[in-house]
Amino acid sequence: MDPRVEQFMAQIIAKNANENEFHQAVQEVAESLIPYIEENPKYKHAKVLERIAEPERVILFRVPWLDDKGEIQINKGYRIEMNSAIGPYKGGLRFHPTVNLSILKFLAFEQVLKNSLTTLPMGGGKGGSDFDPKGKSDNEVMRFCQSFMTELCKHIGANTDIPAGDIGVGGREIGYMFGQYKRIRNEFVGVLTGKGIQYGGSVIRPEATGYGAVYFAEEMLKTRGDSFKGKVVTVSGSGNVAQYATEKVNELGGKVVTVSDSAGFIHDPNGIDSEKLAYIMELKNIKRGRIKEYADQYGCEYYEGKRPWEIKCDVALPCATQNELNEEEAKVLVANGCFVISEGANMPSTPEAVEVYIENKILYGPGKAANAGGVAVSGLEMSQNSLRLSWTREEVDQRLHQIMKDIHATCEKFGKDSSGFINYVNGANIGGFVKVAEAMLAQGAV
Ligand code: NDP
Ligand code: 2IT
């Protein structure tokens, strides 16, 4: 490791003990940025990297709620307000039993650079709870969301901090939280994004992350004169991001042969067409069932406790969670001919897996670039709320598509090496950093 990175990371680790995911996210960025900062000493003197690795504010609170048996349950609630240099804090809420400070800080840290890459004026934040929505009734989810927002509403606002969805938080949860915010604060404002269409949401927001990750992959393919036509694609996850990534791959002429959940994956060599995708959407969004049921329905293989990376493909789209693709799996992917990886999820590849991609010079779009379409359309939802207007599907989709092309161009600008290879990791990290750093320099020691 570069000794300058090692020295920087020693401080980060000492100040943030036991926060392994946060260390991982910061180290990846430091590896790209430290050489760049050495060439641009104004950022070094102003300690911009040290500052962006420290949240502006961390809010931690108790979330008590009554389950259906009348018993009190207690969860932790969090909001990390990471950086407001270029706009109000913006980023999703995750409800999952694994949620802790380390995971939310890694997500908030990545969000700062991701939001900068979108070209829209949004700072970075992230929040959530260790609440597990699985197996809970709608009423339990509602009571939890109301209790969570009863505290969170003291800290957020349409010009201060604007949460949205992430794992375990979709339209249902956003609706319950929006209702509670409005009731307590007595204001109808765009304080959350991912809202329903009837009350200020934007068309294409549910689709945006998955569509965006596929648009980004399409841009990467274009650099080699290629397209999605006829490509075999493996997808992990079967939630919001995975569903709409699958839809867009189909539209562009590719074939998705896997999806997964935390229990296992299904392999459908015939491809998940629009009818089968509608089945998955009903299964996951309404019945809240398990992906194994797909295999029973369509008579294909289900692999219990496994991840889909052993299946031969041209393009892989990890769309489930962090560290879901390791070194060994990366080697299998590459050996099987996979040459495009576009991350719908945040930090799904381990650092060792990323090394395999870079060594083999495959087209690798890291999450903070490839999945920025979701927060980008959140930014467009904020604009529409401010204007009290709503744009059409074509208008929003066209803006999303353009933003993904612009992010690709930024990655190319900051990540192309002398051999012509685009290192999208460096490109995204440096490209996202510059705008935030310039804003911080202009605003003094804040
Ligand atoms: P959902 O809750 O809709 O779906 C999550 C999917 O991932 C489910 O299939 C879930 O399976 C699976 N999953 C979750 N945790 C694990 C785990 N520990 N191991 C294996 N599988 C797991 O979430 P999203 O689709 O919204 O989010 C997916 C990823 O995309 C996350 O990394 C998120 O941060 C990222 N992302 C989301 C954006 C958005 O707009 N929603 C924007 C940008 C990034 P199961 O049902 O069994 O838990
Ligand atoms: O990780 C992410 O970018 C999100 N979960 C979306 C955040 C947002 O504010 O739309």
PDB file of N, CA, C and O in Angstrom, residues 146 149-151 153-154 178-187:
ATOM      1  N   GLN A 146     -43.920   5.667  12.045  1.00  0.00           N
ATOM      2  CA  GLN A 146     -44.420   6.864  12.735  1.00  0.00           C
ATOM      3  C   GLN A 146     -43.520   7.221  13.921  1.00  0.00           C
ATOM      4  O   GLN A 146     -43.190   8.387  14.135  1.00  0.00           O
ATOM      5  N   MET A 149     -40.180   8.605  12.589  1.00  0.00           N
ATOM      6  CA  MET A 149     -40.279   9.982  12.086  1.00  0.00           C
ATOM      7  C   MET A 149     -40.579  10.983  13.203  1.00  0.00           C
ATOM      8  O   MET A 149     -40.201  12.154  13.102  1.00  0.00           O
ATOM      9  N   THR A 150     -41.222  10.540  14.270  1.00  0.00           N
ATOM     10  CA  THR A 150     -41.521  11.440  15.385  1.00  0.00           C
ATOM     11  C   THR A 150     -40.231  12.067  15.915  1.00  0.00           C
ATOM     12  O   THR A 150     -40.198  13.252  16.262  1.00  0.00           O
ATOM     13  N   GLU A 151     -39.151  11.315  15.943  1.00  0.00           N
ATOM     14  CA  GLU A 151     -37.863  11.890  16.348  1.00  0.00           C
ATOM     15  C   GLU A 151     -37.124  12.513  15.155  1.00  0.00           C
ATOM     16  O   GLU A 151     -36.630  13.638  15.233  1.00  0.00           O
ATOM     17  N   CYS A 153     -38.058  13.914  12.506  1.00  0.00           N
ATOM     18  CA  CYS A 153     -38.614  15.163  11.951  1.00  0.00           C
ATOM     19  C   CYS A 153     -38.034  16.405  12.616  1.00  0.00           C
ATOM     20  O   CYS A 153     -38.132  17.501  12.077  1.00  0.00           O
ATOM     21  N   LYS A 154     -37.409  16.243  13.778  1.00  0.00           N
ATOM     22  CA  LYS A 154     -36.788  17.399  14.452  1.00  0.00           C
ATOM     23  C   LYS A 154     -35.492  17.806  13.765  1.00  0.00           C
ATOM     24  O   LYS A 154     -34.948  18.866  14.042  1.00  0.00           O
ATOM     25  N   PHE A 178     -43.890  10.176   5.502  1.00  0.00           N
ATOM     26  CA  PHE A 178     -44.315  11.486   5.012  1.00  0.00           C
ATOM     27  C   PHE A 178     -45.566  11.944   5.765  1.00  0.00           C
ATOM     28  O   PHE A 178     -45.666  13.104   6.204  1.00  0.00           O
ATOM     29  N   GLY A 179     -46.508  11.014   5.947  1.00  0.00           N
ATOM     30  CA  GLY A 179     -47.746  11.351   6.669  1.00  0.00           C
ATOM     31  C   GLY A 179     -47.454  11.843   8.077  1.00  0.00           C
ATOM     32  O   GLY A 179     -48.042  12.827   8.556  1.00  0.00           O
ATOM     33  N   GLN A 180     -46.530  11.190   8.749  1.00  0.00           N
ATOM     34  CA  GLN A 180     -46.206  11.569  10.134  1.00  0.00           C
ATOM     35  C   GLN A 180     -45.467  12.905  10.187  1.00  0.00           C
ATOM     36  O   GLN A 180     -45.729  13.729  11.055  1.00  0.00           O
ATOM     37  N   TYR A 181     -44.564  13.140   9.238  1.00  0.00           N
ATOM     38  CA  TYR A 181     -43.830  14.431   9.196  1.00  0.00           C
ATOM     39  C   TYR A 181     -44.821  15.580   9.024  1.00  0.00           C
ATOM     40  O   TYR A 181     -44.772  16.591   9.728  1.00  0.00           O
ATOM     41  N   LYS A 182     -45.743  15.398   8.087  1.00  0.00           N
ATOM     42  CA  LYS A 182     -46.726  16.443   7.762  1.00  0.00           C
ATOM     43  C   LYS A 182     -47.613  16.745   8.976  1.00  0.00           C
ATOM     44  O   LYS A 182     -47.909  17.894   9.283  1.00  0.00           O
ATOM     45  N   ARG A 183     -47.952  15.687   9.681  1.00  0.00           N
ATOM     46  CA  ARG A 183     -48.840  15.827  10.830  1.00  0.00           C
ATOM     47  C   ARG A 183     -48.156  16.599  11.967  1.00  0.00           C
ATOM     48  O   ARG A 183     -48.746  17.472  12.594  1.00  0.00           O
ATOM     49  N   ILE A 184     -46.888  16.281  12.199  1.00  0.00           N
ATOM     50  CA  ILE A 184     -46.182  16.916  13.324  1.00  0.00           C
ATOM     51  C   ILE A 184     -45.742  18.332  12.963  1.00  0.00           C
ATOM     52  O   ILE A 184     -45.914  19.258  13.755  1.00  0.00           O
ATOM     53  N   ARG A 185     -45.202  18.513  11.773  1.00  0.00           N
ATOM     54  CA  ARG A 185     -44.636  19.820  11.408  1.00  0.00           C
ATOM     55  C   ARG A 185     -45.668  20.747  10.766  1.00  0.00           C
ATOM     56  O   ARG A 185     -45.401  21.926  10.564  1.00  0.00           O
ATOM     57  N   ASN A 186     -46.821  20.209  10.423  1.00  0.00           N
ATOM     58  CA  ASN A 186     -47.879  20.988   9.764  1.00  0.00           C
ATOM     59  C   ASN A 186     -47.370  21.712   8.527  1.00  0.00           C
ATOM     60  O   ASN A 186     -47.643  22.888   8.329  1.00  0.00           O
ATOM     61  N   GLU A 187     -46.614  21.001   7.695  1.00  0.00           N
ATOM     62  CA  GLU A 187     -46.193  21.576   6.417  1.00  0.00           C
ATOM     63  C   GLU A 187     -46.132  20.489   5.353  1.00  0.00           C
ATOM     64  O   GLU A 187     -45.655  19.384   5.609  1.00  0.00           O
TER      65      GLU A 187
END
